[in-house]
Amino acid sequence: MAVTPFGSSPVPPGFERRSHSSLAWVVRASVDDPALAHLLCDPETHLAHSPRIFKNEGRCVVALVGGYVMKRWSGYGGLERWKTRWRGTRAARAGWAATALEQAGVATVPVLAWGTREGVIGAPSYLLMAYLADAVDLRSWQGNRLEMAERLGGLIGLLHERGFTHRDLKPSNLLVTPDGCPLLIDLDGLRSVGPVPRSRAIADVVKLGRRMVAPSSLTPSEASRFLSRYCLARGFRDRRNWWTVLREEAGRHDEFRTLRAARKTRA
């Protein structure tokens, strides 16, 4: 029997199963949009006529459809087929991750539905999310960097404190609302691991410090704000000890990159 990520129930609380044409969907029960049924019946046509493509990487397409954001995964084989058989499609895993984050109080974009062609392993899977027209990703955001560093520290600290990690933390996977609130997206990269290991938490925080606030890595004052809020969200008292460990870890990353660049130059 297939195992459902982030829970044992086949449908998260507040969602219900719906069939549209030959597609099986899990839809948020509170969504009451007459146009939604038409979209769910034929997502491929809507994707083909989308007025805006946010991302197109062959196997993964993100586009604006009918006032919503739809993400489609297709063309995966091998290990992904095995995961689909036992853990659900990529869309289902992302949908469960989103509902788990909502229940944990971690800020993210609301997911409205996910589905795939019923009984066909390897068929495209679809994730439907709310469209936040005024939000921008962190690469395009402009504002008070100190405040943003602090808010990011709180967001990632809460993420870790609730037992989640994200394999690909980067500016394009964070949206910022007009009031400056960061939201985590690209949820198929989310993992529920229970207590987050110290090594994984450190790796995530170091990565954030290097990539999170465009156009450059965090300055010392921004890093201090980030780490203070991160430690507060996780209930850590000894921030100084974390500073020491993080600086040592960052130094190892610097040495590794310098060595790798030197080897490429010699080659």
Coordinates of C-alpha atoms in Angstrom, one line a residue:
M1 CA 0.0 0.0 0.0
A2 CA 1.3 3.4 -0.9
V3 CA 2.4 5.6 2.0
T4 CA 1.1 9.2 2.1
P5 CA 3.8 11.8 3.0
F6 CA 3.3 13.9 6.2
G7 CA 0.4 11.8 7.5
S8 CA -1.5 8.5 7.3
S9 CA -4.8 9.9 6.0
P10 CA -5.2 9.9 2.2
V11 CA -6.7 13.4 2.2
P12 CA -5.5 16.2 4.5
P13 CA -8.0 17.9 6.8
G14 CA -10.0 20.5 4.9
F15 CA -9.6 18.8 1.5
E16 CA -11.7 16.5 -0.5
R17 CA -11.4 14.1 -3.5
R18 CA -12.9 15.2 -6.8
S19 CA -12.8 13.6 -10.2
H20 CA -12.7 15.8 -13.4
S21 CA -12.6 14.0 -16.7
S22 CA -10.0 11.2 -16.2
L23 CA -8.1 13.2 -13.6
A24 CA -8.2 12.5 -9.9
W25 CA -7.8 15.6 -7.7
V26 CA -7.5 16.5 -4.1
V27 CA -9.1 20.0 -3.7
R28 CA -9.4 22.4 -0.8
A29 CA -13.1 22.1 0.3
S30 CA -13.4 25.9 0.9
V31 CA -12.6 26.7 -2.8
D32 CA -15.8 27.8 -4.5
D33 CA -15.0 28.9 -8.0
P34 CA -17.2 27.7 -10.9
A35 CA -14.3 28.2 -13.4
L36 CA -12.1 25.8 -11.3
A37 CA -13.9 22.7 -12.6
H38 CA -13.1 23.6 -16.2
L39 CA -9.5 24.2 -15.4
L40 CA -9.2 20.9 -13.5
C41 CA -10.7 19.0 -16.4
D42 CA -8.1 20.0 -18.9
P43 CA -5.0 21.5 -17.3
E44 CA -2.8 20.9 -20.3
T45 CA -4.9 23.2 -22.6
H46 CA -4.8 26.0 -19.9
L47 CA -1.0 25.6 -19.6
A48 CA -0.6 25.8 -23.4
H49 CA -2.5 29.1 -23.4
S50 CA -1.0 30.6 -20.3
P51 CA -0.5 34.4 -20.4
R52 CA 2.6 34.1 -18.2
I53 CA 5.2 31.3 -17.8
F54 CA 7.2 31.7 -14.6
K55 CA 9.4 28.7 -15.1
N56 CA 9.9 26.2 -18.0
E57 CA 12.6 23.6 -17.4
G58 CA 11.2 20.8 -19.6
R59 CA 10.1 18.4 -16.8
C60 CA 8.8 21.2 -14.6
V61 CA 6.6 24.1 -15.8
V62 CA 5.1 26.8 -13.6
A63 CA 2.5 29.1 -15.2
L64 CA -0.4 31.4 -14.6
V65 CA -3.7 29.7 -15.4
G66 CA -7.2 31.1 -14.8
G67 CA -6.1 33.4 -12.0
Y68 CA -4.1 30.6 -10.2
V69 CA -0.5 29.4 -10.4
M70 CA -0.1 25.8 -11.7
K71 CA 3.0 23.7 -11.5
R72 CA 3.3 20.6 -13.6
W73 CA 5.8 17.8 -13.3
S74 CA 6.3 15.3 -16.2
G75 CA 8.8 13.0 -17.9
Y76 CA 10.3 11.5 -14.8
G77 CA 11.4 7.9 -14.7
G78 CA 13.4 5.5 -12.6
L79 CA 13.6 6.5 -8.9
E80 CA 10.8 9.1 -9.3
R81 CA 8.4 6.3 -10.6
W82 CA 9.3 4.3 -7.5
K83 CA 8.6 7.3 -5.3
T84 CA 5.3 7.9 -7.0
R85 CA 4.3 4.3 -6.4
W86 CA 5.0 4.4 -2.7
R87 CA 4.9 8.0 -1.7
G88 CA 2.6 9.7 -4.2
T89 CA 3.3 12.0 -7.1
R90 CA 5.6 15.1 -6.8
A91 CA 2.4 17.2 -6.8
A92 CA 0.9 15.2 -4.0
R93 CA 4.1 15.3 -1.9
A94 CA 4.2 19.1 -2.4
G95 CA 0.5 19.4 -1.5
W96 CA 0.9 17.5 1.7
A97 CA 4.0 19.5 2.6
A98 CA 2.1 22.8 2.1
T99 CA -0.8 21.6 4.3
A100 CA 1.7 20.4 7.0
L101 CA 3.4 23.9 6.9
E102 CA 0.0 25.6 7.3
Q103 CA -0.8 23.5 10.3
A104 CA 2.7 24.2 11.8
G105 CA 2.2 28.0 11.3
V106 CA 5.0 28.4 8.8
A107 CA 4.3 31.1 6.2
T108 CA 3.8 29.7 2.7
V109 CA 1.6 30.2 -0.4
P110 CA -1.8 28.5 0.0
V111 CA -2.1 25.3 -2.0
L112 CA -5.6 24.7 -3.5
A113 CA -5.4 21.4 -5.3
W114 CA -3.2 18.6 -6.7
G115 CA -4.0 15.8 -9.1
T116 CA -2.9 13.4 -11.8
R117 CA -4.3 10.9 -14.3
E118 CA -5.9 8.2 -12.3
G119 CA -4.2 4.8 -12.3
V120 CA -1.3 5.9 -14.6
I121 CA 2.1 5.8 -12.9
G122 CA 4.4 8.3 -14.6
A123 CA 1.6 10.6 -15.8
P124 CA 2.1 14.3 -15.4
S125 CA 1.0 15.6 -11.9
Y126 CA -0.3 19.1 -11.2
L127 CA -0.2 21.4 -8.2
L128 CA -2.6 24.4 -8.1
M129 CA -1.7 27.4 -5.8
A130 CA -3.0 30.8 -5.0
Y131 CA -1.7 33.6 -7.2
L132 CA -0.3 36.5 -5.2
A133 CA -0.1 39.2 -7.9
D134 CA 1.7 41.8 -5.8
A135 CA 4.4 39.4 -4.3
V136 CA 7.9 39.2 -5.8
D137 CA 10.6 36.6 -5.3
L138 CA 13.5 37.6 -3.2
R139 CA 15.8 38.2 -6.2
S140 CA 13.6 41.1 -7.3
W141 CA 12.7 42.4 -3.8
Q142 CA 14.0 45.8 -2.7
G143 CA 13.7 47.2 0.8
N144 CA 15.3 47.2 4.3
R145 CA 17.8 44.4 4.3
L146 CA 18.2 44.4 8.1
E147 CA 14.5 43.8 8.6
M148 CA 14.4 41.2 5.8
A149 CA 17.4 39.3 7.4
E150 CA 15.5 39.3 10.7
R151 CA 12.3 38.0 9.1
L152 CA 14.1 35.3 7.2
G153 CA 15.8 34.2 10.4
G154 CA 12.4 33.9 12.1
L155 CA 10.9 32.0 9.1
I156 CA 13.8 29.4 8.8
G157 CA 14.1 29.1 12.6
L158 CA 10.4 28.3 12.8
L159 CA 10.7 25.9 9.9
H160 CA 13.5 23.9 11.7
E161 CA 11.7 24.2 15.1
R162 CA 8.6 22.5 13.6
G163 CA 10.8 19.7 12.3
F164 CA 11.1 20.6 8.6
T165 CA 14.1 21.1 6.3
H166 CA 14.2 22.4 2.7
R167 CA 16.8 21.0 0.3
D168 CA 17.0 24.1 -1.9
L169 CA 16.9 27.3 0.0
K170 CA 17.6 30.1 -2.4
P171 CA 16.1 33.5 -3.3
S172 CA 13.9 32.2 -6.2
N173 CA 12.2 29.8 -3.7
L174 CA 11.0 32.7 -1.4
L175 CA 8.2 35.2 -2.2
V176 CA 7.9 38.5 -0.4
T177 CA 4.5 40.1 0.1
P178 CA 4.0 43.9 -0.2
D179 CA 4.2 44.2 3.6
G180 CA 7.6 42.4 3.6
C181 CA 6.6 39.0 4.8
P182 CA 8.7 36.1 3.2
L183 CA 6.8 33.0 2.1
L184 CA 8.4 29.6 1.4
I185 CA 7.6 28.1 -2.0
D186 CA 8.9 25.1 -4.1
L187 CA 7.5 22.7 -1.5
D188 CA 8.4 19.5 -3.2
G189 CA 11.9 20.2 -1.7
L190 CA 10.5 20.1 1.8
R191 CA 11.2 17.2 4.2
S192 CA 9.6 16.4 7.5
V193 CA 12.4 15.0 9.7
G194 CA 11.3 15.5 13.2
P195 CA 14.0 17.2 15.3
V196 CA 16.3 18.8 12.8
P197 CA 19.9 17.6 13.2
R198 CA 22.4 20.3 14.2
S199 CA 24.6 19.6 11.1
R200 CA 21.6 20.0 8.8
A201 CA 20.5 23.2 10.5
I202 CA 24.0 24.7 10.3
A203 CA 24.2 23.8 6.6
D204 CA 20.9 25.5 5.9
V205 CA 21.8 28.6 7.8
V206 CA 25.2 28.9 6.1
K207 CA 23.5 28.5 2.7
L208 CA 21.0 31.2 3.6
G209 CA 23.6 33.6 4.7
R210 CA 25.3 33.3 1.3
R211 CA 22.3 33.3 -1.1
M212 CA 19.3 34.7 0.6
V213 CA 19.4 38.5 0.5
A214 CA 20.0 39.8 -3.0
P215 CA 22.2 41.1 -4.4
S216 CA 24.9 39.9 -2.1
S217 CA 25.4 37.7 1.0
L218 CA 24.6 38.9 4.4
T219 CA 26.7 41.7 6.0
P220 CA 27.9 41.1 9.6
S221 CA 25.0 43.3 11.0
E222 CA 22.5 41.5 8.8
A223 CA 23.8 38.1 9.8
S224 CA 23.5 39.1 13.5
R225 CA 19.9 40.0 13.0
F226 CA 19.2 36.8 11.1
L227 CA 20.9 34.6 13.7
S228 CA 19.3 36.4 16.6
R229 CA 15.8 35.8 15.3
Y230 CA 16.7 32.3 14.2
C231 CA 17.8 31.4 17.7
L232 CA 14.8 33.0 19.2
A233 CA 12.5 31.0 17.0
R234 CA 14.2 27.8 18.0
G235 CA 14.4 28.7 21.7
F236 CA 18.3 28.7 21.7
R237 CA 19.9 30.7 24.5
D238 CA 23.6 30.4 23.5
R239 CA 23.8 32.5 20.4
R240 CA 27.5 33.0 20.8
N241 CA 28.2 29.3 20.5
W242 CA 26.1 29.2 17.3
W243 CA 28.1 32.1 15.9
T244 CA 31.4 30.2 16.5
V245 CA 30.2 27.0 14.8
L246 CA 28.7 28.9 11.9
R247 CA 31.8 30.9 11.2
E248 CA 33.9 27.7 11.2
E249 CA 31.5 26.0 8.9
A250 CA 31.4 29.0 6.6
G251 CA 35.2 29.0 6.5
R252 CA 35.3 25.4 5.4
H253 CA 32.9 26.2 2.6
D254 CA 35.2 29.1 1.5
E255 CA 38.3 26.9 1.6
F256 CA 36.5 24.2 -0.4
R257 CA 35.4 26.7 -3.1
T258 CA 38.8 28.2 -3.3
L259 CA 40.5 24.8 -3.7
R260 CA 38.0 23.7 -6.3
A261 CA 38.5 27.0 -8.3
A262 CA 42.3 26.5 -8.2
R263 CA 42.0 23.0 -9.4
K264 CA 39.8 24.1 -12.3
T265 CA 42.3 26.8 -13.2
R266 CA 45.2 24.3 -13.3
A267 CA 43.2 21.9 -15.4

